XYZ file of C-alpha atoms in Angstrom:
73
model
C -48.098 -75.826 -109.939
C -46.507 -73.646 -112.874
C -46.565 -70.243 -111.451
C -45.661 -71.688 -108.277
C -42.635 -73.881 -109.618
C -41.645 -70.205 -112.629
C -41.540 -68.061 -109.086
C -39.377 -70.899 -107.559
C -37.158 -70.667 -110.440
C -36.843 -67.156 -111.126
C -35.809 -66.775 -107.482
C -33.496 -69.265 -107.023
C -31.481 -67.409 -110.398
C -31.605 -64.482 -108.214
C -30.179 -66.261 -105.151
C -27.598 -68.166 -107.467
C -26.595 -64.555 -108.968
C -26.215 -63.698 -105.287
C -24.399 -66.527 -104.216
C -21.900 -66.626 -107.192
C -19.472 -64.184 -105.763
C -19.348 -65.863 -102.356
C -18.620 -69.417 -104.585
C -16.180 -67.836 -105.963
C -14.491 -66.497 -102.449
C -14.778 -69.992 -100.891
C -12.514 -71.371 -104.029
C -9.434 -69.795 -102.200
C -10.297 -71.735 -99.597
C -10.610 -75.032 -101.388
C -7.322 -74.370 -102.800
C -5.764 -73.299 -99.151
C -6.648 -76.530 -97.910
C -5.325 -78.564 -100.901
C -1.853 -77.104 -100.930
C 0.448 -76.255 -97.732
C 2.136 -72.833 -99.315
C -1.095 -71.249 -99.875
C -2.829 -72.428 -96.396
C -0.108 -70.393 -94.511
C -0.936 -67.422 -96.554
C -4.407 -67.775 -95.828
C -3.976 -68.052 -92.387
C -2.231 -64.845 -92.317
C -4.883 -63.171 -94.107
C -8.612 -64.233 -92.438
C -9.563 -62.683 -88.971
C -11.854 -64.484 -86.703
C -14.355 -62.059 -87.712
C -13.935 -63.159 -91.110
C -13.836 -66.729 -90.235
C -17.509 -66.387 -89.198
C -19.230 -64.189 -91.579
C -17.125 -66.828 -94.205
C -18.832 -69.941 -91.990
C -22.585 -67.854 -91.399
C -22.535 -67.386 -95.126
C -21.952 -71.234 -95.587
C -24.959 -72.423 -93.285
C -27.455 -69.431 -95.348
C -26.131 -71.406 -98.754
C -26.000 -75.045 -97.360
C -30.112 -74.205 -96.231
C -31.041 -72.799 -99.374
C -29.119 -75.510 -101.622
C -31.088 -77.939 -99.037
C -34.458 -76.150 -99.847
C -33.917 -76.747 -103.674
C -34.430 -80.495 -103.075
C -38.878 -79.966 -102.218
C -38.711 -78.866 -105.915
C -37.276 -82.181 -107.554
C -39.598 -84.064 -109.741
């Protein structure tokens, strides 16, 4: 189990580093939702294609986060 856990931890560190820029991008959407002035700016900057990309990546990250729960002790 230690080897499996170690491989899991290394894999997740790599995965979390891969997702770090995406989490930073998501911050823009959270701010835009909280502050109406930004919301209007965001709506003019986000294309349908970009919205779909963000949704798909969010789903991918959510599945990854759910997979982490199986290794909780």
